[in-house]
Short mmCIF file of C-alpha atoms and ligand atoms in Angstrom, two decimals:
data_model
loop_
_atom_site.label_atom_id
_atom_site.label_comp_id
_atom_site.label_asym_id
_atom_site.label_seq_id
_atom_site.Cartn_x
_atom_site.Cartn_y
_atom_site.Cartn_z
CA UNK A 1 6.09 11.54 16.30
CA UNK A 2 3.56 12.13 13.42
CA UNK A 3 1.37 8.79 12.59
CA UNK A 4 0.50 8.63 8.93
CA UNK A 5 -1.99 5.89 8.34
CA UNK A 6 -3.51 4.54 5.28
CA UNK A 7 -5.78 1.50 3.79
CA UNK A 8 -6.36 0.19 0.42
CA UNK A 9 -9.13 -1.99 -0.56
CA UNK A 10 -8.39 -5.54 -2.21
CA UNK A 11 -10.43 -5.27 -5.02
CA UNK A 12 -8.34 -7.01 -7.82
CA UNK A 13 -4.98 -6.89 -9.55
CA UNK A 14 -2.71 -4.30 -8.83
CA UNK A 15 -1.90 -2.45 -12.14
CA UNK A 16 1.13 -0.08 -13.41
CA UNK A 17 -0.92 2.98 -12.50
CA UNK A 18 -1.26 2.18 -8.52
CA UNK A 19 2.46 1.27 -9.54
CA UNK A 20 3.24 4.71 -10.03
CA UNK A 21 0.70 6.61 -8.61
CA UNK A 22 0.15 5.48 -5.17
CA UNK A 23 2.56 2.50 -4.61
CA UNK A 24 5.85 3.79 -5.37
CA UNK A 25 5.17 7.52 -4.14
CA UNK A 26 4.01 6.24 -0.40
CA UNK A 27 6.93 4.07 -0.37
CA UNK A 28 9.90 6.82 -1.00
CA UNK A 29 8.13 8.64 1.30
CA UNK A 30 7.95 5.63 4.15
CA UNK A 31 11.26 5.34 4.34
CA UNK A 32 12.46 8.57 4.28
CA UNK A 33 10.63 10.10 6.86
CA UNK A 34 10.62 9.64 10.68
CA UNK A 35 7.45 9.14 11.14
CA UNK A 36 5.50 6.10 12.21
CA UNK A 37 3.64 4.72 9.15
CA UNK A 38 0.97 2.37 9.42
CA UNK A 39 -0.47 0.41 5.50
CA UNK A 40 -3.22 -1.92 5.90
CA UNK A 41 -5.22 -3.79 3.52
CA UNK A 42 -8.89 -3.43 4.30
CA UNK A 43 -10.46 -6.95 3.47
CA UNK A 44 -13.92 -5.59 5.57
CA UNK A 45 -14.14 -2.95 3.19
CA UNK A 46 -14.16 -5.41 0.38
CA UNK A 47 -16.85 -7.58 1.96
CA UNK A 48 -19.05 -4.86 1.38
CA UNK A 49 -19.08 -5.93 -2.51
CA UNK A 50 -16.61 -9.07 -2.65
CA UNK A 51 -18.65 -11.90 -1.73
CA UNK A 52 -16.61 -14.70 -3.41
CA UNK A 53 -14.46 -16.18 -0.83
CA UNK A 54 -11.62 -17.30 -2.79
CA UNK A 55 -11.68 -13.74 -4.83
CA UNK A 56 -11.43 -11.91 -1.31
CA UNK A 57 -8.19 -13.94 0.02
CA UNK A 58 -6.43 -13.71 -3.16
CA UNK A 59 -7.03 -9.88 -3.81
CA UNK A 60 -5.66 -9.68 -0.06
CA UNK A 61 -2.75 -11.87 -0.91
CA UNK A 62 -2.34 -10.11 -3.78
CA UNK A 63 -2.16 -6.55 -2.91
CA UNK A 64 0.37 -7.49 0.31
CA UNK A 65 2.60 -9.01 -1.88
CA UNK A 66 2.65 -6.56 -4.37
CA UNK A 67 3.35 -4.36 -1.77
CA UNK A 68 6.14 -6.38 -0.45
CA UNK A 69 7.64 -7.25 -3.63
CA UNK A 70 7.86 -3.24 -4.41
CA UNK A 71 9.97 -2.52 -1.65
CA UNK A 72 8.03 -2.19 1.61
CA UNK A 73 10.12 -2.25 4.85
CA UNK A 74 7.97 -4.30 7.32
CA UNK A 75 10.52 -3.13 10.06
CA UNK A 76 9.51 0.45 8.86
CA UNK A 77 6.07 0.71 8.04
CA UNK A 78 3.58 -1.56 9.64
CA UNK A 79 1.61 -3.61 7.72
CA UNK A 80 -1.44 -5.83 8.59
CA UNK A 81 -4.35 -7.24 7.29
CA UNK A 82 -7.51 -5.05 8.58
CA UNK A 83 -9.47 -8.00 9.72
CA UNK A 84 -6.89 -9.50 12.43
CA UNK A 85 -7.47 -5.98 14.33
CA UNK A 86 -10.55 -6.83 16.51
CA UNK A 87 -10.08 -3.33 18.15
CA UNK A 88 -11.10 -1.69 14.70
CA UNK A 89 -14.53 -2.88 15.21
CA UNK A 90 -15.01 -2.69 18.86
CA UNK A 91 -14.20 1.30 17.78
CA UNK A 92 -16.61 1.22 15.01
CA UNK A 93 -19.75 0.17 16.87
CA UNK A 94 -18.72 3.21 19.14
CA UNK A 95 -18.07 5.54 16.87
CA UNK A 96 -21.60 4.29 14.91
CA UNK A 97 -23.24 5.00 18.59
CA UNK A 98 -22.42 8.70 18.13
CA UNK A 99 -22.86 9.13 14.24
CA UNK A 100 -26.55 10.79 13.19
CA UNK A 101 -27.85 8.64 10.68
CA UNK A 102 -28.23 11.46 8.46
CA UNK A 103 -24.39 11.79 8.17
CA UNK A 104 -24.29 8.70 6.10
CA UNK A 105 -27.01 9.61 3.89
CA UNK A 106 -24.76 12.31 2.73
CA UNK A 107 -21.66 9.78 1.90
CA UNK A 108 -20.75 9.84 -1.57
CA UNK A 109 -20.62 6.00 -2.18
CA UNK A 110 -24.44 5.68 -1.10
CA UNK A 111 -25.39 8.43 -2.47
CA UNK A 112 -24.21 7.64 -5.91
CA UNK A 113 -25.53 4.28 -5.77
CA UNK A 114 -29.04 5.93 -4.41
CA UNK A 115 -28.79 8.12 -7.87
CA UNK A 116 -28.17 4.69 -9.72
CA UNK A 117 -31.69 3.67 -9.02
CA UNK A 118 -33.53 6.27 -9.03
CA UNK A 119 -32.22 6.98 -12.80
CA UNK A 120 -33.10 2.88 -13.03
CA UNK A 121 -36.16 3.57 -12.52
CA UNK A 122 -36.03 1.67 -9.06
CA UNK A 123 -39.08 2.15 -6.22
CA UNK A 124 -36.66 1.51 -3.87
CA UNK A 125 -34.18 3.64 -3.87
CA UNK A 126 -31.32 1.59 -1.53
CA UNK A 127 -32.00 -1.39 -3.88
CA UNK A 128 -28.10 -2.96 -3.43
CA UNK A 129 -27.43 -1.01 -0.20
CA UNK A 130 -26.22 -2.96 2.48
CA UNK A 131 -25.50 -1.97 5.73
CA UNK A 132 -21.64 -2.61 5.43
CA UNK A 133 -21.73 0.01 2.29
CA UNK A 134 -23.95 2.21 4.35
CA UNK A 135 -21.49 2.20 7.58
CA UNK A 136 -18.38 1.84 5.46
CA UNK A 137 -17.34 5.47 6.32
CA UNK A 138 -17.81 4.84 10.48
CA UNK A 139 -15.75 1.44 9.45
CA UNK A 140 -13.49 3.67 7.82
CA UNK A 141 -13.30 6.40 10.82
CA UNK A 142 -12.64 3.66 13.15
CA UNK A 143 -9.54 2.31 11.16
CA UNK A 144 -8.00 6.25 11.09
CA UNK A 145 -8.97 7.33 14.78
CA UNK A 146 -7.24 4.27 16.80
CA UNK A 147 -4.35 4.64 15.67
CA UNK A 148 -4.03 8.49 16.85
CA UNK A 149 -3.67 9.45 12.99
CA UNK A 150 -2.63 12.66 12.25
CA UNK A 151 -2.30 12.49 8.02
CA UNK A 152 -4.11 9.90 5.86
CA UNK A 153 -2.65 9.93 2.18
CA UNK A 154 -6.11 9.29 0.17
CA UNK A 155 -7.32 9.81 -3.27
CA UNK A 156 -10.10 12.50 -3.39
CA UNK A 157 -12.57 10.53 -3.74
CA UNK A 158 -11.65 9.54 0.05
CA UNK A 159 -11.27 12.79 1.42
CA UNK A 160 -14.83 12.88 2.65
CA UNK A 161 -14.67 9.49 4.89
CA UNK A 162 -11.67 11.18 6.56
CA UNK A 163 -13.96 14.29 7.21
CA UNK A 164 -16.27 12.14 8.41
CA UNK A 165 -13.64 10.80 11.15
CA UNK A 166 -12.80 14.24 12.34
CA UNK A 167 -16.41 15.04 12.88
CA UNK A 168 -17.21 12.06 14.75
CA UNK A 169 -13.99 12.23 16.46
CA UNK A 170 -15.17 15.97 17.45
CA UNK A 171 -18.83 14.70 18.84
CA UNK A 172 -16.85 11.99 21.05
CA UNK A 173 -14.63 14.76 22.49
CA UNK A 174 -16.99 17.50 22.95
CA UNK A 175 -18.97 14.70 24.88
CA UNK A 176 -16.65 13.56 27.41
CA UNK A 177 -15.25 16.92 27.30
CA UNK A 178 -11.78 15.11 26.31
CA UNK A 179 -9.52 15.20 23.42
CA UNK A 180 -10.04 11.40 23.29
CA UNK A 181 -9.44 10.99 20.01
CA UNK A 182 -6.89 12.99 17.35
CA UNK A 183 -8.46 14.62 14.46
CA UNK A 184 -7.07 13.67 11.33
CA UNK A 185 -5.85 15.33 7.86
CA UNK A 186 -6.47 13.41 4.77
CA UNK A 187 -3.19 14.63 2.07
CA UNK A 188 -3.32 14.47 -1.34
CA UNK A 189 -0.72 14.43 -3.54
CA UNK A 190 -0.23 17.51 -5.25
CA UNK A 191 0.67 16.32 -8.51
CA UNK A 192 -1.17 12.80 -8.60
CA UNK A 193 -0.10 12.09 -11.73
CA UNK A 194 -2.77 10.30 -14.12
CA UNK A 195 -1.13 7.36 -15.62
CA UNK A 196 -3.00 6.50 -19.33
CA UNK A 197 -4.40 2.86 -19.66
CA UNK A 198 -4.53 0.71 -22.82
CA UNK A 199 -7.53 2.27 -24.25
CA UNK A 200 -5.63 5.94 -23.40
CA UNK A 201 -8.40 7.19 -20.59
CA UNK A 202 -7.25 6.56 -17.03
CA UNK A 203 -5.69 3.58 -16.24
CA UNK A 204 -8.51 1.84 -13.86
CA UNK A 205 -10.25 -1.47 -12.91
CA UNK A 206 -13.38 -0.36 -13.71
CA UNK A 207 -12.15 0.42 -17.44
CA UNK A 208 -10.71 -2.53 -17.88
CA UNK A 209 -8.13 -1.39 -19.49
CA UNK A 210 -5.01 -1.79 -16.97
CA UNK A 211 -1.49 -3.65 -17.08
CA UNK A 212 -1.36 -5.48 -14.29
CA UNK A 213 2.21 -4.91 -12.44
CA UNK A 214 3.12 -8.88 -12.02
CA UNK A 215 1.94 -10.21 -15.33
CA UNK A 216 4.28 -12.43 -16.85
CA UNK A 217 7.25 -11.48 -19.44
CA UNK A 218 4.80 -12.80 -22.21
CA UNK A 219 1.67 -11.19 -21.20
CA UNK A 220 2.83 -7.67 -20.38
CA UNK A 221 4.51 -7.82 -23.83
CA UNK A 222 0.72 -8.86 -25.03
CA UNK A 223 -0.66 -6.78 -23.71
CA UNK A 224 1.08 -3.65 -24.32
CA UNK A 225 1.08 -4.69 -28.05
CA UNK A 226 -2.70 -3.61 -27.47
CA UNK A 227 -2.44 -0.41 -26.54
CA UNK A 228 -4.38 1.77 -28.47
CA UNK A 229 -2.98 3.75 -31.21
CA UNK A 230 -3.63 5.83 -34.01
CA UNK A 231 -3.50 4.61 -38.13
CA UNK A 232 -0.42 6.64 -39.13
CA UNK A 233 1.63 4.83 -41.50
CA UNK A 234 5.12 3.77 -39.78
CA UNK A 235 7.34 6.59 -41.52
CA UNK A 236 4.94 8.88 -40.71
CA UNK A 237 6.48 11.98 -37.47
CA UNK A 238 4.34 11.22 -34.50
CA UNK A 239 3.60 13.59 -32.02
CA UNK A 240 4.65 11.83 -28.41
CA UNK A 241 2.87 14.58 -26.33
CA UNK A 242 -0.42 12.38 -26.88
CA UNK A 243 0.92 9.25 -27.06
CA UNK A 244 0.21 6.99 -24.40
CA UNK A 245 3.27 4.44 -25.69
CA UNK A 246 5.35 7.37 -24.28
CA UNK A 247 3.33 9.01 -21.89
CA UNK A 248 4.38 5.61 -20.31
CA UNK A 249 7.82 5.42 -21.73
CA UNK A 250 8.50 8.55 -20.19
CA UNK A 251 7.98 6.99 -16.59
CA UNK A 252 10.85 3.59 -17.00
CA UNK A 253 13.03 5.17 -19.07
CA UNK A 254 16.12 7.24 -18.62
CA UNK A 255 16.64 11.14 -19.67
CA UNK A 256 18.25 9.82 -22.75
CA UNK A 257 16.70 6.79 -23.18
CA UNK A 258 13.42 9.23 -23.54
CA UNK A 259 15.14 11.55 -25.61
CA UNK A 260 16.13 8.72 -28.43
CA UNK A 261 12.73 7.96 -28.11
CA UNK A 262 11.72 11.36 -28.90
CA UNK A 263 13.56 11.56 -31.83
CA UNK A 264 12.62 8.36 -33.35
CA UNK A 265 8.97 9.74 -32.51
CA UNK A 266 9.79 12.97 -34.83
CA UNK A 267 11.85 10.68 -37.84
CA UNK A 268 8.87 8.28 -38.05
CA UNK A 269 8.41 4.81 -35.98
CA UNK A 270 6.17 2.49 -36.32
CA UNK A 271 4.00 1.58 -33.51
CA UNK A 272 4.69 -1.90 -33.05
CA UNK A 273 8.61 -1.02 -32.46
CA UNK A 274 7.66 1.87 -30.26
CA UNK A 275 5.62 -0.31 -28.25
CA UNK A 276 8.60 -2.85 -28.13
CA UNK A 277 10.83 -0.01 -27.05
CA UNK A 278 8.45 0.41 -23.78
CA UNK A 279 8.34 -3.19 -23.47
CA UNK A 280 12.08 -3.39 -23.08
CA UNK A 281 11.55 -0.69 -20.33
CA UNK A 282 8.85 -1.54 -18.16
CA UNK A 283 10.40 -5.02 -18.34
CA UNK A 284 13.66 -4.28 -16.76
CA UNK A 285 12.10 -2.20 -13.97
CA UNK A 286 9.79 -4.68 -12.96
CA UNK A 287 11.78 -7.61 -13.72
CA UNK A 288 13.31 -7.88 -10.07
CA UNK A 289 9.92 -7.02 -8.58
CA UNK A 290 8.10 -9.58 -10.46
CA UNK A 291 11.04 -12.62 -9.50
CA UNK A 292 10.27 -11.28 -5.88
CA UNK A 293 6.56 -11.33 -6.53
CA UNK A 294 6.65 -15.09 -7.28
CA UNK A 295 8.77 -15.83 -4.86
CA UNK A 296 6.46 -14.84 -2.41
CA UNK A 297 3.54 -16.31 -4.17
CA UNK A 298 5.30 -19.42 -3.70
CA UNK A 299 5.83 -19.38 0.10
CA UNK A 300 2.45 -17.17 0.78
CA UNK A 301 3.39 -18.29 4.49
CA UNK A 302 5.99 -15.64 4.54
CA UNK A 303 3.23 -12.92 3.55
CA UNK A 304 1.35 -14.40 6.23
CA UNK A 305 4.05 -13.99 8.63
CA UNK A 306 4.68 -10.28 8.06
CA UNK A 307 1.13 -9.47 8.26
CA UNK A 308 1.01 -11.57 11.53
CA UNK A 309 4.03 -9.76 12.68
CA UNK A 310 2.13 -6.73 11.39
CA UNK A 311 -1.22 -6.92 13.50
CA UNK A 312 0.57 -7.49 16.48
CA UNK A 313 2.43 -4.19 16.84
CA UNK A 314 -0.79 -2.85 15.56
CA UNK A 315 -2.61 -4.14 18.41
CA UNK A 316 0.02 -3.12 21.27
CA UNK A 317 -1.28 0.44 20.04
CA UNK A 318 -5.09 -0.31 19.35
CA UNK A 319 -5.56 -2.17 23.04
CA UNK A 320 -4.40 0.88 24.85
CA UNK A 321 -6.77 3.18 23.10
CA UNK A 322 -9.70 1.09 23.63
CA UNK A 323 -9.38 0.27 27.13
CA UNK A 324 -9.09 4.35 27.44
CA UNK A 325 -12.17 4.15 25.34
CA UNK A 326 -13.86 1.83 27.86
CA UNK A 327 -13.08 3.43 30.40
CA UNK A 328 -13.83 7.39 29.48
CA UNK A 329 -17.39 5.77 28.15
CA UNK A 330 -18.15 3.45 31.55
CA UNK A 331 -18.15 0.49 29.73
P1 LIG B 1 -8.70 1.56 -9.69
O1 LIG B 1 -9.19 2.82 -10.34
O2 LIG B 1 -8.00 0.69 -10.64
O3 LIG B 1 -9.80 0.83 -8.92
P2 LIG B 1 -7.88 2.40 -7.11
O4 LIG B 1 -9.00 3.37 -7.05
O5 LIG B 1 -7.96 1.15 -6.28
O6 LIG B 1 -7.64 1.99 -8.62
O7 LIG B 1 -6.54 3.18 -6.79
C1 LIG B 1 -5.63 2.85 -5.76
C2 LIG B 1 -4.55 3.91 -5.76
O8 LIG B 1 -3.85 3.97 -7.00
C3 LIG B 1 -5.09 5.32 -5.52
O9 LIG B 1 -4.18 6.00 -4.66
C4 LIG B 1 -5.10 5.96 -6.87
O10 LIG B 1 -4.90 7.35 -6.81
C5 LIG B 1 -3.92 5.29 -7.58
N1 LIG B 1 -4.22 5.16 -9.01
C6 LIG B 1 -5.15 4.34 -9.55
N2 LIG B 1 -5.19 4.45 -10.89
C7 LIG B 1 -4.24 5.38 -11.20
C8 LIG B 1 -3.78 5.94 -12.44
N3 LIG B 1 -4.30 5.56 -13.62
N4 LIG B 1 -2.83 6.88 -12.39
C9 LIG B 1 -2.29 7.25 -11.21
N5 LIG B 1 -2.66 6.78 -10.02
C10 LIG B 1 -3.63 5.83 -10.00
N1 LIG B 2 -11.88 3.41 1.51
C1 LIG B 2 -10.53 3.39 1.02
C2 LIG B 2 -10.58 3.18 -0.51
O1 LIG B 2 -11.57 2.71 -1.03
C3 LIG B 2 -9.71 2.32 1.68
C4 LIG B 2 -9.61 2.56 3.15
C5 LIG B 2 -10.25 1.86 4.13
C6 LIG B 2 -8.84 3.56 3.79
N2 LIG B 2 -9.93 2.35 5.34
C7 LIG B 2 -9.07 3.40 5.20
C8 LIG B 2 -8.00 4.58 3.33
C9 LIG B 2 -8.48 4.24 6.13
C10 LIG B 2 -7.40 5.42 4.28
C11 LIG B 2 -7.65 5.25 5.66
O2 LIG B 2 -9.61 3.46 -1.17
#
């Protein structure tokens, strides 16, 4: 059986493009396949930056619920909470034991922020660097390789931490001249579709310029009011190949729900009723998810439960590998 393994970092409010981009796409294919799927949230990853207590537990409430509420089959994927795996860093002070410094220096993250300061102006160039951001891909590597992962489903900005945890996975082997540990695959989507935010670039946290999925009635209707539009007078044809109104229409509504749409695009519509018109539709879809949503916001207790639930079929298979570990290494 294949393992396919991934993590996302709490970092805020879910929004309608992890909606459709990641959420919904790694869901279908969770419970379709026959493979044994493994989601975690990765709360130490979020330390690295997050350093507000109450900001950390809610984004990690937050994202398992919104996971939950969307459909996620806790007796088909497993889902836990990356912090209630002790094993993960047990493997990651290993792994770190066999990682050449140098490797890091080459990880994108640090890098980038090494650039920052050095265009700042900075004499030290790891101003901001701690040593969780500076490990973060061994952290990473640790939370693929004991599991036995064979695909991790990543963004491509990711695709270099999972090269990481083949090559340190390959040092350990060659070393105890073992196939201890599985080299892994990171996937990408082939079509990751780029869903537009309210200012039309990519919908994204760091734009600020997302719909948050669970927002309520009132406030999604605000704020897709606000998406950004041109000053065309109402009766004035639109085109809706470069409208972001129905570049996100086109993902809630039906075939001919899309084509009315269309043709009301073509005749002349005003902006406000277009907007209302994907209103109406990203209502009803998420209308069931949302009443979920608060339902589990209300008994967070159940969350807790599943991820509890979660961690401990996660650590039936993380105990075995480390005491292999231990053992293979003479510890
Ligand atoms: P953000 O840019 O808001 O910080 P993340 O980087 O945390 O979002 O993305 C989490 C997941 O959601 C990734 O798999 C990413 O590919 C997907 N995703 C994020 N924004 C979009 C978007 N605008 N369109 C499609 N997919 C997206
Ligand atoms: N670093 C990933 C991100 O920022 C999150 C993550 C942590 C992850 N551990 C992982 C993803 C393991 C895949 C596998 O999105």
């Amino acid at each position: 059986m294949k393992t396919v393994l991934t993590g996302i970092k709490p970092t805020g409010k879910p929004h309608i493009g992890n909606y459709l981009g990641a959420i919904m796409p790694a869901l279908k294919q969770a419970n379709s396949s026959d493979t044994r799927t493994l989601l975690f949230i990765a709360d130490y990853h979020s330390l690295t930056s997050m350093h507000k207590a109450e900001e950390l537990k809610a984004a990690t409430f937050e994202v398992a619920a919104t996971w939950l509420a969307c459909g996620l089959d806790p007796d088909k994927v497993i889902i836990y909470r990356q912090s209630d795996i002790p094993e993960i860093f047990e493997l990651s002070w290993i792994l770190s034991c066999f990682t050449p410094k140098g490797f890091m220096n080459r990880a994108h993250a640090y890098k980038a922020r090494v650039q920052e300061n050095q265009e700042a102006g900075k004499s030290d160039l790891d101003f901001g660097v701690n040593m969780g951001l500076y490990l973060y891909p061994v952290l990473m590597s640790a939370d693929i390789l004991l599991f036995d992962t064979d695909t991790v489903p990543v963004g491509e900005d990711q695709v270099q931490h999972v090269e990481f945890a083949r090559d340190i996975a390959q040092k350990i082997n060659h070393n105890y001249k073992k196939e201890l540990l599985k080299l892994p695959k990171a996937s990408i989507q082939d079509s990751v579709k780029t869903i537009p935010g309210l200012d039309g670039r990519k919908m994204s946290k760091s734009y600020g310029n997302t719909i948050p999925i669970f927002e309520t009635e009132k406030k999604l209707r605000k704020l897709i009011m606000k998406i950004v539009t041109d000053s065309l007078p109402p009766e004035a044809p639109k085109d809706p190949s470069t409208s972001t109104i129905f570049h996100l229409y086109k993902e809630f509504a039906s075939e001919k729900e899309i084509a009315e749409l269309k043709a009301l695009y073509e005749k002349g519509i005003g902006w406000g009723e277009a907007k209302q018109h994907l209103f109406e539709a990203v209502n009803k879809e998420i209308t069931p998810l949302r009443e979920k949503y608060n339902e589990l916001c209300e008994n967070p207790q159940q969350v807790e439960d599943i991820l509890q639930e979660g961690a401990k079929k996660a650590r039936l298979i993380a105990k075995d590998k480390i005491s292999l570990l231990r053992q293979t290494l003479g510890l």
